[in-house]
Amino acid sequence: MTGNFDRLFGQARRVLLGSAAAALMLSMPGAFAQDVTAPPADSATASEIEKFCTNIADAARDRRYVLQRQDLEKLRANVDERIATLETRRAEYEDWLKRRNDFLKQAELGLVDIYKTMKPDAAAGKLEMVRPEIAAAIVMRLPPRQSSLILSEMSDERAAVLTNIISSASDPNTSKEPS
């Protein structure tokens, strides 16, 4: 019987020790338990967020300004490049117009009257020795019938050069570099 008594006493003692340990643990609320509630720092967190956003807003705004400025500088460079191209084209057109007007003035210097009285074969020979611009101006000012006779008496290459000069001089839309 003593064996049963010892066994029973051992069980009672374990139960009693377990209950005492549980009671002891329950009496100490923060010792072994975890705190699952959030810290009451909502106002502190909100103010930190506001400070962070305020601090980063200036940097973000500055970065946007830098990006916008870079875009504007690229656009300005593009516009400046186009203006330079237009100025180049304008200067080219003015040069072409000046050359055309000079070309027409050369023909008015009285040479036309001289070549009007010449025979076509003699005029053709003389015009082949003159600069092509002057020869073309003279041929252009002669009556069409006489011009055709003179061109037919010239070599094919020289007549082609004069014809090209005359056709480009009479076309106001011609430029040195069409685009």
mmCIF file with all atom_site columns, N, CA and C in Angstrom, residues 82-139:
data_model
loop_
_atom_site.group_PDB
_atom_site.id
_atom_site.type_symbol
_atom_site.label_atom_id
_atom_site.label_alt_id
_atom_site.label_comp_id
_atom_site.label_asym_id
_atom_site.label_entity_id
_atom_site.label_seq_id
_atom_site.pdbx_PDB_ins_code
_atom_site.Cartn_x
_atom_site.Cartn_y
_atom_site.Cartn_z
_atom_site.occupancy
_atom_site.B_iso_or_equiv
_atom_site.pdbx_formal_charge
_atom_site.auth_seq_id
_atom_site.auth_comp_id
_atom_site.auth_asym_id
_atom_site.auth_atom_id
_atom_site.pdbx_PDB_model_num
ATOM 1   N N  . ARG A 1 82  ? 17.278 74.810 -85.566  1.00 0.00 ? 82  ARG A N  1
ATOM 2   C CA . ARG A 1 82  ? 16.362 75.066 -86.693  1.00 0.00 ? 82  ARG A CA 1
ATOM 3   C C  . ARG A 1 82  ? 16.474 76.508 -87.184  1.00 0.00 ? 82  ARG A C  1
ATOM 4   N N  . ILE A 1 83  ? 16.646 77.431 -86.249  1.00 0.00 ? 83  ILE A N  1
ATOM 5   C CA . ILE A 1 83  ? 16.806 78.834 -86.648  1.00 0.00 ? 83  ILE A CA 1
ATOM 6   C C  . ILE A 1 83  ? 18.084 78.993 -87.465  1.00 0.00 ? 83  ILE A C  1
ATOM 7   N N  . ALA A 1 84  ? 19.151 78.337 -87.025  1.00 0.00 ? 84  ALA A N  1
ATOM 8   C CA . ALA A 1 84  ? 20.415 78.406 -87.768  1.00 0.00 ? 84  ALA A CA 1
ATOM 9   C C  . ALA A 1 84  ? 20.249 77.833 -89.176  1.00 0.00 ? 84  ALA A C  1
ATOM 10  N N  . THR A 1 85  ? 19.512 76.738 -89.284  1.00 0.00 ? 85  THR A N  1
ATOM 11  C CA . THR A 1 85  ? 19.255 76.142 -90.601  1.00 0.00 ? 85  THR A CA 1
ATOM 12  C C  . THR A 1 85  ? 18.459 77.103 -91.472  1.00 0.00 ? 85  THR A C  1
ATOM 13  N N  . LEU A 1 86  ? 17.446 77.736 -90.897  1.00 0.00 ? 86  LEU A N  1
ATOM 14  C CA . LEU A 1 86  ? 16.641 78.694 -91.660  1.00 0.00 ? 86  LEU A CA 1
ATOM 15  C C  . LEU A 1 86  ? 17.471 79.902 -92.090  1.00 0.00 ? 86  LEU A C  1
ATOM 16  N N  . GLU A 1 87  ? 18.332 80.367 -91.200  1.00 0.00 ? 87  GLU A N  1
ATOM 17  C CA . GLU A 1 87  ? 19.198 81.495 -91.557  1.00 0.00 ? 87  GLU A CA 1
ATOM 18  C C  . GLU A 1 87  ? 20.150 81.118 -92.687  1.00 0.00 ? 87  GLU A C  1
ATOM 19  N N  . THR A 1 88  ? 20.655 79.896 -92.640  1.00 0.00 ? 88  THR A N  1
ATOM 20  C CA . THR A 1 88  ? 21.540 79.420 -93.710  1.00 0.00 ? 88  THR A CA 1
ATOM 21  C C  . THR A 1 88  ? 20.777 79.367 -95.032  1.00 0.00 ? 88  THR A C  1
ATOM 22  N N  . ARG A 1 89  ? 19.570 78.841 -94.977  1.00 0.00 ? 89  ARG A N  1
ATOM 23  C CA . ARG A 1 89  ? 18.755 78.766 -96.196  1.00 0.00 ? 89  ARG A CA 1
ATOM 24  C C  . ARG A 1 89  ? 18.394 80.155 -96.726  1.00 0.00 ? 89  ARG A C  1
ATOM 25  N N  . ARG A 1 90  ? 18.100 81.067 -95.797  1.00 0.00 ? 90  ARG A N  1
ATOM 26  C CA . ARG A 1 90  ? 17.765 82.437 -96.220  1.00 0.00 ? 90  ARG A CA 1
ATOM 27  C C  . ARG A 1 90  ? 18.970 83.080 -96.903  1.00 0.00 ? 90  ARG A C  1
ATOM 28  N N  . ALA A 1 91  ? 20.148 82.923 -96.299  1.00 0.00 ? 91  ALA A N  1
ATOM 29  C CA . ALA A 1 91  ? 21.361 83.484 -96.898  1.00 0.00 ? 91  ALA A CA 1
ATOM 30  C C  . ALA A 1 91  ? 21.622 82.849 -98.260  1.00 0.00 ? 91  ALA A C  1
ATOM 31  N N  . GLU A 1 92  ? 21.382 81.551 -98.357  1.00 0.00 ? 92  GLU A N  1
ATOM 32  C CA . GLU A 1 92  ? 21.558 80.851 -99.634  1.00 0.00 ? 92  GLU A CA 1
ATOM 33  C C  . GLU A 1 92  ? 20.599 81.392 -100.687 1.00 0.00 ? 92  GLU A C  1
ATOM 34  N N  . TYR A 1 93  ? 19.356 81.628 -100.312 1.00 0.00 ? 93  TYR A N  1
ATOM 35  C CA . TYR A 1 93  ? 18.382 82.160 -101.252 1.00 0.00 ? 93  TYR A CA 1
ATOM 36  C C  . TYR A 1 93  ? 18.758 83.579 -101.675 1.00 0.00 ? 93  TYR A C  1
ATOM 37  N N  . GLU A 1 94  ? 19.181 84.394 -100.730 1.00 0.00 ? 94  GLU A N  1
ATOM 38  C CA . GLU A 1 94  ? 19.585 85.755 -101.073 1.00 0.00 ? 94  GLU A CA 1
ATOM 39  C C  . GLU A 1 94  ? 20.785 85.746 -102.011 1.00 0.00 ? 94  GLU A C  1
ATOM 40  N N  . ASP A 1 95  ? 21.724 84.832 -101.776 1.00 0.00 ? 95  ASP A N  1
ATOM 41  C CA . ASP A 1 95  ? 22.875 84.699 -102.654 1.00 0.00 ? 95  ASP A CA 1
ATOM 42  C C  . ASP A 1 95  ? 22.434 84.285 -104.048 1.00 0.00 ? 95  ASP A C  1
ATOM 43  N N  . TRP A 1 96  ? 21.527 83.315 -104.114 1.00 0.00 ? 96  TRP A N  1
ATOM 44  C CA . TRP A 1 96  ? 21.026 82.863 -105.411 1.00 0.00 ? 96  TRP A CA 1
ATOM 45  C C  . TRP A 1 96  ? 20.310 83.998 -106.141 1.00 0.00 ? 96  TRP A C  1
ATOM 46  N N  . LEU A 1 97  ? 19.487 84.748 -105.419 1.00 0.00 ? 97  LEU A N  1
ATOM 47  C CA . LEU A 1 97  ? 18.759 85.860 -106.019 1.00 0.00 ? 97  LEU A CA 1
ATOM 48  C C  . LEU A 1 97  ? 19.720 86.940 -106.523 1.00 0.00 ? 97  LEU A C  1
ATOM 49  N N  . LYS A 1 98  ? 20.756 87.208 -105.765 1.00 0.00 ? 98  LYS A N  1
ATOM 50  C CA . LYS A 1 98  ? 21.750 88.196 -106.190 1.00 0.00 ? 98  LYS A CA 1
ATOM 51  C C  . LYS A 1 98  ? 22.457 87.719 -107.457 1.00 0.00 ? 98  LYS A C  1
ATOM 52  N N  . ARG A 1 99  ? 22.858 86.432 -107.461 1.00 0.00 ? 99  ARG A N  1
ATOM 53  C CA . ARG A 1 99  ? 23.526 85.904 -108.660 1.00 0.00 ? 99  ARG A CA 1
ATOM 54  C C  . ARG A 1 99  ? 22.598 85.965 -109.871 1.00 0.00 ? 99  ARG A C  1
ATOM 55  N N  . ARG A 1 100 ? 21.337 85.687 -109.674 1.00 0.00 ? 100 ARG A N  1
ATOM 56  C CA . ARG A 1 100 ? 20.372 85.729 -110.791 1.00 0.00 ? 100 ARG A CA 1
ATOM 57  C C  . ARG A 1 100 ? 20.226 87.156 -111.312 1.00 0.00 ? 100 ARG A C  1
ATOM 58  N N  . ASN A 1 101 ? 20.105 88.109 -110.401 1.00 0.00 ? 101 ASN A N  1
ATOM 59  C CA . ASN A 1 101 ? 19.965 89.504 -110.823 1.00 0.00 ? 101 ASN A CA 1
ATOM 60  C C  . ASN A 1 101 ? 21.230 89.998 -111.520 1.00 0.00 ? 101 ASN A C  1
ATOM 61  N N  . ASP A 1 102 ? 22.400 89.609 -110.987 1.00 0.00 ? 102 ASP A N  1
ATOM 62  C CA . ASP A 1 102 ? 23.654 89.979 -111.648 1.00 0.00 ? 102 ASP A CA 1
ATOM 63  C C  . ASP A 1 102 ? 23.730 89.365 -113.042 1.00 0.00 ? 102 ASP A C  1
ATOM 64  N N  . PHE A 1 103 ? 23.268 88.135 -113.131 1.00 0.00 ? 103 PHE A N  1
ATOM 65  C CA . PHE A 1 103 ? 23.250 87.435 -114.408 1.00 0.00 ? 103 PHE A CA 1
ATOM 66  C C  . PHE A 1 103 ? 22.389 88.182 -115.436 1.00 0.00 ? 103 PHE A C  1
ATOM 67  N N  . LEU A 1 104 ? 21.234 88.623 -115.013 1.00 0.00 ? 104 LEU A N  1
ATOM 68  C CA . LEU A 1 104 ? 20.349 89.343 -115.930 1.00 0.00 ? 104 LEU A CA 1
ATOM 69  C C  . LEU A 1 104 ? 20.917 90.718 -116.302 1.00 0.00 ? 104 LEU A C  1
ATOM 70  N N  . LYS A 1 105 ? 21.614 91.360 -115.375 1.00 0.00 ? 105 LYS A N  1
ATOM 71  C CA . LYS A 1 105 ? 22.213 92.661 -115.675 1.00 0.00 ? 105 LYS A CA 1
ATOM 72  C C  . LYS A 1 105 ? 23.336 92.538 -116.697 1.00 0.00 ? 105 LYS A C  1
ATOM 73  N N  . GLN A 1 106 ? 24.092 91.451 -116.621 1.00 0.00 ? 106 GLN A N  1
ATOM 74  C CA . GLN A 1 106 ? 25.179 91.252 -117.577 1.00 0.00 ? 106 GLN A CA 1
ATOM 75  C C  . GLN A 1 106 ? 24.641 91.183 -119.005 1.00 0.00 ? 106 GLN A C  1
ATOM 76  N N  . ALA A 1 107 ? 23.484 90.604 -119.141 1.00 0.00 ? 107 ALA A N  1
ATOM 77  C CA . ALA A 1 107 ? 22.902 90.481 -120.478 1.00 0.00 ? 107 ALA A CA 1
ATOM 78  C C  . ALA A 1 107 ? 22.406 91.823 -121.003 1.00 0.00 ? 107 ALA A C  1
ATOM 79  N N  . GLU A 1 108 ? 22.159 92.737 -120.117 1.00 0.00 ? 108 GLU A N  1
ATOM 80  C CA . GLU A 1 108 ? 21.635 94.029 -120.535 1.00 0.00 ? 108 GLU A CA 1
ATOM 81  C C  . GLU A 1 108 ? 22.729 95.027 -120.883 1.00 0.00 ? 108 GLU A C  1
ATOM 82  N N  . LEU A 1 109 ? 23.958 94.656 -120.803 1.00 0.00 ? 109 LEU A N  1
ATOM 83  C CA . LEU A 1 109 ? 25.059 95.589 -121.018 1.00 0.00 ? 109 LEU A CA 1
ATOM 84  C C  . LEU A 1 109 ? 25.274 95.950 -122.486 1.00 0.00 ? 109 LEU A C  1
ATOM 85  N N  . GLY A 1 110 ? 24.417 95.603 -123.319 1.00 0.00 ? 110 GLY A N  1
ATOM 86  C CA . GLY A 1 110 ? 24.575 95.932 -124.724 1.00 0.00 ? 110 GLY A CA 1
ATOM 87  C C  . GLY A 1 110 ? 25.103 94.790 -125.556 1.00 0.00 ? 110 GLY A C  1
ATOM 88  N N  . LEU A 1 111 ? 25.498 93.719 -124.900 1.00 0.00 ? 111 LEU A N  1
ATOM 89  C CA . LEU A 1 111 ? 26.001 92.576 -125.657 1.00 0.00 ? 111 LEU A CA 1
ATOM 90  C C  . LEU A 1 111 ? 24.905 91.943 -126.505 1.00 0.00 ? 111 LEU A C  1
ATOM 91  N N  . VAL A 1 112 ? 23.703 92.054 -126.034 1.00 0.00 ? 112 VAL A N  1
ATOM 92  C CA . VAL A 1 112 ? 22.599 91.445 -126.781 1.00 0.00 ? 112 VAL A CA 1
ATOM 93  C C  . VAL A 1 112 ? 22.489 92.085 -128.164 1.00 0.00 ? 112 VAL A C  1
ATOM 94  N N  . ASP A 1 113 ? 22.605 93.390 -128.217 1.00 0.00 ? 113 ASP A N  1
ATOM 95  C CA . ASP A 1 113 ? 22.506 94.081 -129.511 1.00 0.00 ? 113 ASP A CA 1
ATOM 96  C C  . ASP A 1 113 ? 23.624 93.666 -130.455 1.00 0.00 ? 113 ASP A C  1
ATOM 97  N N  . ILE A 1 114 ? 24.803 93.435 -129.897 1.00 0.00 ? 114 ILE A N  1
ATOM 98  C CA . ILE A 1 114 ? 25.935 93.017 -130.730 1.00 0.00 ? 114 ILE A CA 1
ATOM 99  C C  . ILE A 1 114 ? 25.662 91.648 -131.330 1.00 0.00 ? 114 ILE A C  1
ATOM 100 N N  . TYR A 1 115 ? 25.210 90.726 -130.519 1.00 0.00 ? 115 TYR A N  1
ATOM 101 C CA . TYR A 1 115 ? 24.985 89.356 -131.001 1.00 0.00 ? 115 TYR A CA 1
ATOM 102 C C  . TYR A 1 115 ? 23.736 89.242 -131.871 1.00 0.00 ? 115 TYR A C  1
ATOM 103 N N  . LYS A 1 116 ? 22.825 90.207 -131.764 1.00 0.00 ? 116 LYS A N  1
ATOM 104 C CA . LYS A 1 116 ? 21.636 90.184 -132.626 1.00 0.00 ? 116 LYS A CA 1
ATOM 105 C C  . LYS A 1 116 ? 22.022 90.369 -134.087 1.00 0.00 ? 116 LYS A C  1
ATOM 106 N N  . THR A 1 117 ? 23.048 91.155 -134.313 1.00 0.00 ? 117 THR A N  1
ATOM 107 C CA . THR A 1 117 ? 23.424 91.457 -135.683 1.00 0.00 ? 117 THR A CA 1
ATOM 108 C C  . THR A 1 117 ? 24.365 90.425 -136.285 1.00 0.00 ? 117 THR A C  1
ATOM 109 N N  . MET A 1 118 ? 24.896 89.517 -135.461 1.00 0.00 ? 118 MET A N  1
ATOM 110 C CA . MET A 1 118 ? 25.845 88.506 -135.959 1.00 0.00 ? 118 MET A CA 1
ATOM 111 C C  . MET A 1 118 ? 25.102 87.339 -136.594 1.00 0.00 ? 118 MET A C  1
ATOM 112 N N  . LYS A 1 119 ? 25.811 86.646 -137.474 1.00 0.00 ? 119 LYS A N  1
ATOM 113 C CA . LYS A 1 119 ? 25.270 85.423 -138.046 1.00 0.00 ? 119 LYS A CA 1
ATOM 114 C C  . LYS A 1 119 ? 25.299 84.345 -136.954 1.00 0.00 ? 119 LYS A C  1
ATOM 115 N N  . PRO A 1 120 ? 24.373 83.391 -136.970 1.00 0.00 ? 120 PRO A N  1
ATOM 116 C CA . PRO A 1 120 ? 24.288 82.374 -135.919 1.00 0.00 ? 120 PRO A CA 1
ATOM 117 C C  . PRO A 1 120 ? 25.556 81.551 -135.763 1.00 0.00 ? 120 PRO A C  1
ATOM 118 N N  . ASP A 1 121 ? 26.220 81.161 -136.869 1.00 0.00 ? 121 ASP A N  1
ATOM 119 C CA . ASP A 1 121 ? 27.424 80.335 -136.728 1.00 0.00 ? 121 ASP A CA 1
ATOM 120 C C  . ASP A 1 121 ? 28.571 81.133 -136.113 1.00 0.00 ? 121 ASP A C  1
ATOM 121 N N  . ALA A 1 122 ? 28.707 82.415 -136.443 1.00 0.00 ? 122 ALA A N  1
ATOM 122 C CA . ALA A 1 122 ? 29.759 83.255 -135.861 1.00 0.00 ? 122 ALA A CA 1
ATOM 123 C C  . ALA A 1 122 ? 29.454 83.540 -134.392 1.00 0.00 ? 122 ALA A C  1
ATOM 124 N N  . ALA A 1 123 ? 28.192 83.824 -134.092 1.00 0.00 ? 123 ALA A N  1
ATOM 125 C CA . ALA A 1 123 ? 27.796 84.098 -132.707 1.00 0.00 ? 123 ALA A CA 1
ATOM 126 C C  . ALA A 1 123 ? 28.028 82.860 -131.832 1.00 0.00 ? 123 ALA A C  1
ATOM 127 N N  . ALA A 1 124 ? 27.737 81.691 -132.400 1.00 0.00 ? 124 ALA A N  1
ATOM 128 C CA . ALA A 1 124 ? 27.928 80.448 -131.643 1.00 0.00 ? 124 ALA A CA 1
ATOM 129 C C  . ALA A 1 124 ? 29.405 80.242 -131.306 1.00 0.00 ? 124 ALA A C  1
ATOM 130 N N  . GLY A 1 125 ? 30.269 80.475 -132.258 1.00 0.00 ? 125 GLY A N  1
ATOM 131 C CA . GLY A 1 125 ? 31.700 80.318 -132.023 1.00 0.00 ? 125 GLY A CA 1
ATOM 132 C C  . GLY A 1 125 ? 32.202 81.270 -130.955 1.00 0.00 ? 125 GLY A C  1
ATOM 133 N N  . LYS A 1 126 ? 31.741 82.518 -131.010 1.00 0.00 ? 126 LYS A N  1
ATOM 134 C CA . LYS A 1 126 ? 32.176 83.508 -130.012 1.00 0.00 ? 126 LYS A CA 1
ATOM 135 C C  . LYS A 1 126 ? 31.616 83.181 -128.623 1.00 0.00 ? 126 LYS A C  1
ATOM 136 N N  . LEU A 1 127 ? 30.362 82.753 -128.564 1.00 0.00 ? 127 LEU A N  1
ATOM 137 C CA . LEU A 1 127 ? 29.748 82.475 -127.273 1.00 0.00 ? 127 LEU A CA 1
ATOM 138 C C  . LEU A 1 127 ? 30.345 81.231 -126.601 1.00 0.00 ? 127 LEU A C  1
ATOM 139 N N  . GLU A 1 128 ? 30.939 80.348 -127.384 1.00 0.00 ? 128 GLU A N  1
ATOM 140 C CA . GLU A 1 128 ? 31.583 79.182 -126.793 1.00 0.00 ? 128 GLU A CA 1
ATOM 141 C C  . GLU A 1 128 ? 32.848 79.573 -126.035 1.00 0.00 ? 128 GLU A C  1
ATOM 142 N N  . MET A 1 129 ? 33.428 80.717 -126.366 1.00 0.00 ? 129 MET A N  1
ATOM 143 C CA . MET A 1 129 ? 34.648 81.163 -125.697 1.00 0.00 ? 129 MET A CA 1
ATOM 144 C C  . MET A 1 129 ? 34.374 82.007 -124.455 1.00 0.00 ? 129 MET A C  1
ATOM 145 N N  . VAL A 1 130 ? 33.146 82.441 -124.285 1.00 0.00 ? 130 VAL A N  1
ATOM 146 C CA . VAL A 1 130 ? 32.766 83.316 -123.171 1.00 0.00 ? 130 VAL A CA 1
ATOM 147 C C  . VAL A 1 130 ? 32.361 82.440 -121.967 1.00 0.00 ? 130 VAL A C  1
ATOM 148 N N  . ARG A 1 131 ? 32.447 83.020 -120.780 1.00 0.00 ? 131 ARG A N  1
ATOM 149 C CA . ARG A 1 131 ? 31.980 82.293 -119.585 1.00 0.00 ? 131 ARG A CA 1
ATOM 150 C C  . ARG A 1 131 ? 30.543 81.838 -119.786 1.00 0.00 ? 131 ARG A C  1
ATOM 151 N N  . PRO A 1 132 ? 30.205 80.644 -119.329 1.00 0.00 ? 132 PRO A N  1
ATOM 152 C CA . PRO A 1 132 ? 28.861 80.107 -119.582 1.00 0.00 ? 132 PRO A CA 1
ATOM 153 C C  . PRO A 1 132 ? 27.731 80.989 -119.048 1.00 0.00 ? 132 PRO A C  1
ATOM 154 N N  . GLU A 1 133 ? 27.934 81.658 -117.922 1.00 0.00 ? 133 GLU A N  1
ATOM 155 C CA . GLU A 1 133 ? 26.876 82.507 -117.370 1.00 0.00 ? 133 GLU A CA 1
ATOM 156 C C  . GLU A 1 133 ? 26.563 83.685 -118.297 1.00 0.00 ? 133 GLU A C  1
ATOM 157 N N  . ILE A 1 134 ? 27.617 84.285 -118.834 1.00 0.00 ? 134 ILE A N  1
ATOM 158 C CA . ILE A 1 134 ? 27.425 85.429 -119.737 1.00 0.00 ? 134 ILE A CA 1
ATOM 159 C C  . ILE A 1 134 ? 26.795 84.965 -121.040 1.00 0.00 ? 134 ILE A C  1
ATOM 160 N N  . ALA A 1 135 ? 27.286 83.854 -121.581 1.00 0.00 ? 135 ALA A N  1
ATOM 161 C CA . ALA A 1 135 ? 26.732 83.331 -122.830 1.00 0.00 ? 135 ALA A CA 1
ATOM 162 C C  . ALA A 1 135 ? 25.258 82.985 -122.665 1.00 0.00 ? 135 ALA A C  1
ATOM 163 N N  . ALA A 1 136 ? 24.914 82.382 -121.538 1.00 0.00 ? 136 ALA A N  1
ATOM 164 C CA . ALA A 1 136 ? 23.511 82.027 -121.306 1.00 0.00 ? 136 ALA A CA 1
ATOM 165 C C  . ALA A 1 136 ? 22.646 83.277 -121.181 1.00 0.00 ? 136 ALA A C  1
ATOM 166 N N  . ALA A 1 137 ? 23.162 84.319 -120.530 1.00 0.00 ? 137 ALA A N  1
ATOM 167 C CA . ALA A 1 137 ? 22.404 85.564 -120.394 1.00 0.00 ? 137 ALA A CA 1
ATOM 168 C C  . ALA A 1 137 ? 22.156 86.199 -121.760 1.00 0.00 ? 137 ALA A C  1
ATOM 169 N N  . ILE A 1 138 ? 23.154 86.160 -122.606 1.00 0.00 ? 138 ILE A N  1
ATOM 170 C CA . ILE A 1 138 ? 22.998 86.747 -123.944 1.00 0.00 ? 138 ILE A CA 1
ATOM 171 C C  . ILE A 1 138 ? 21.991 85.939 -124.748 1.00 0.00 ? 138 ILE A C  1
ATOM 172 N N  . VAL A 1 139 ? 22.140 84.636 -124.756 1.00 0.00 ? 139 VAL A N  1
ATOM 173 C CA . VAL A 1 139 ? 21.226 83.779 -125.526 1.00 0.00 ? 139 VAL A CA 1
ATOM 174 C C  . VAL A 1 139 ? 19.799 83.935 -125.012 1.00 0.00 ? 139 VAL A C  1
#
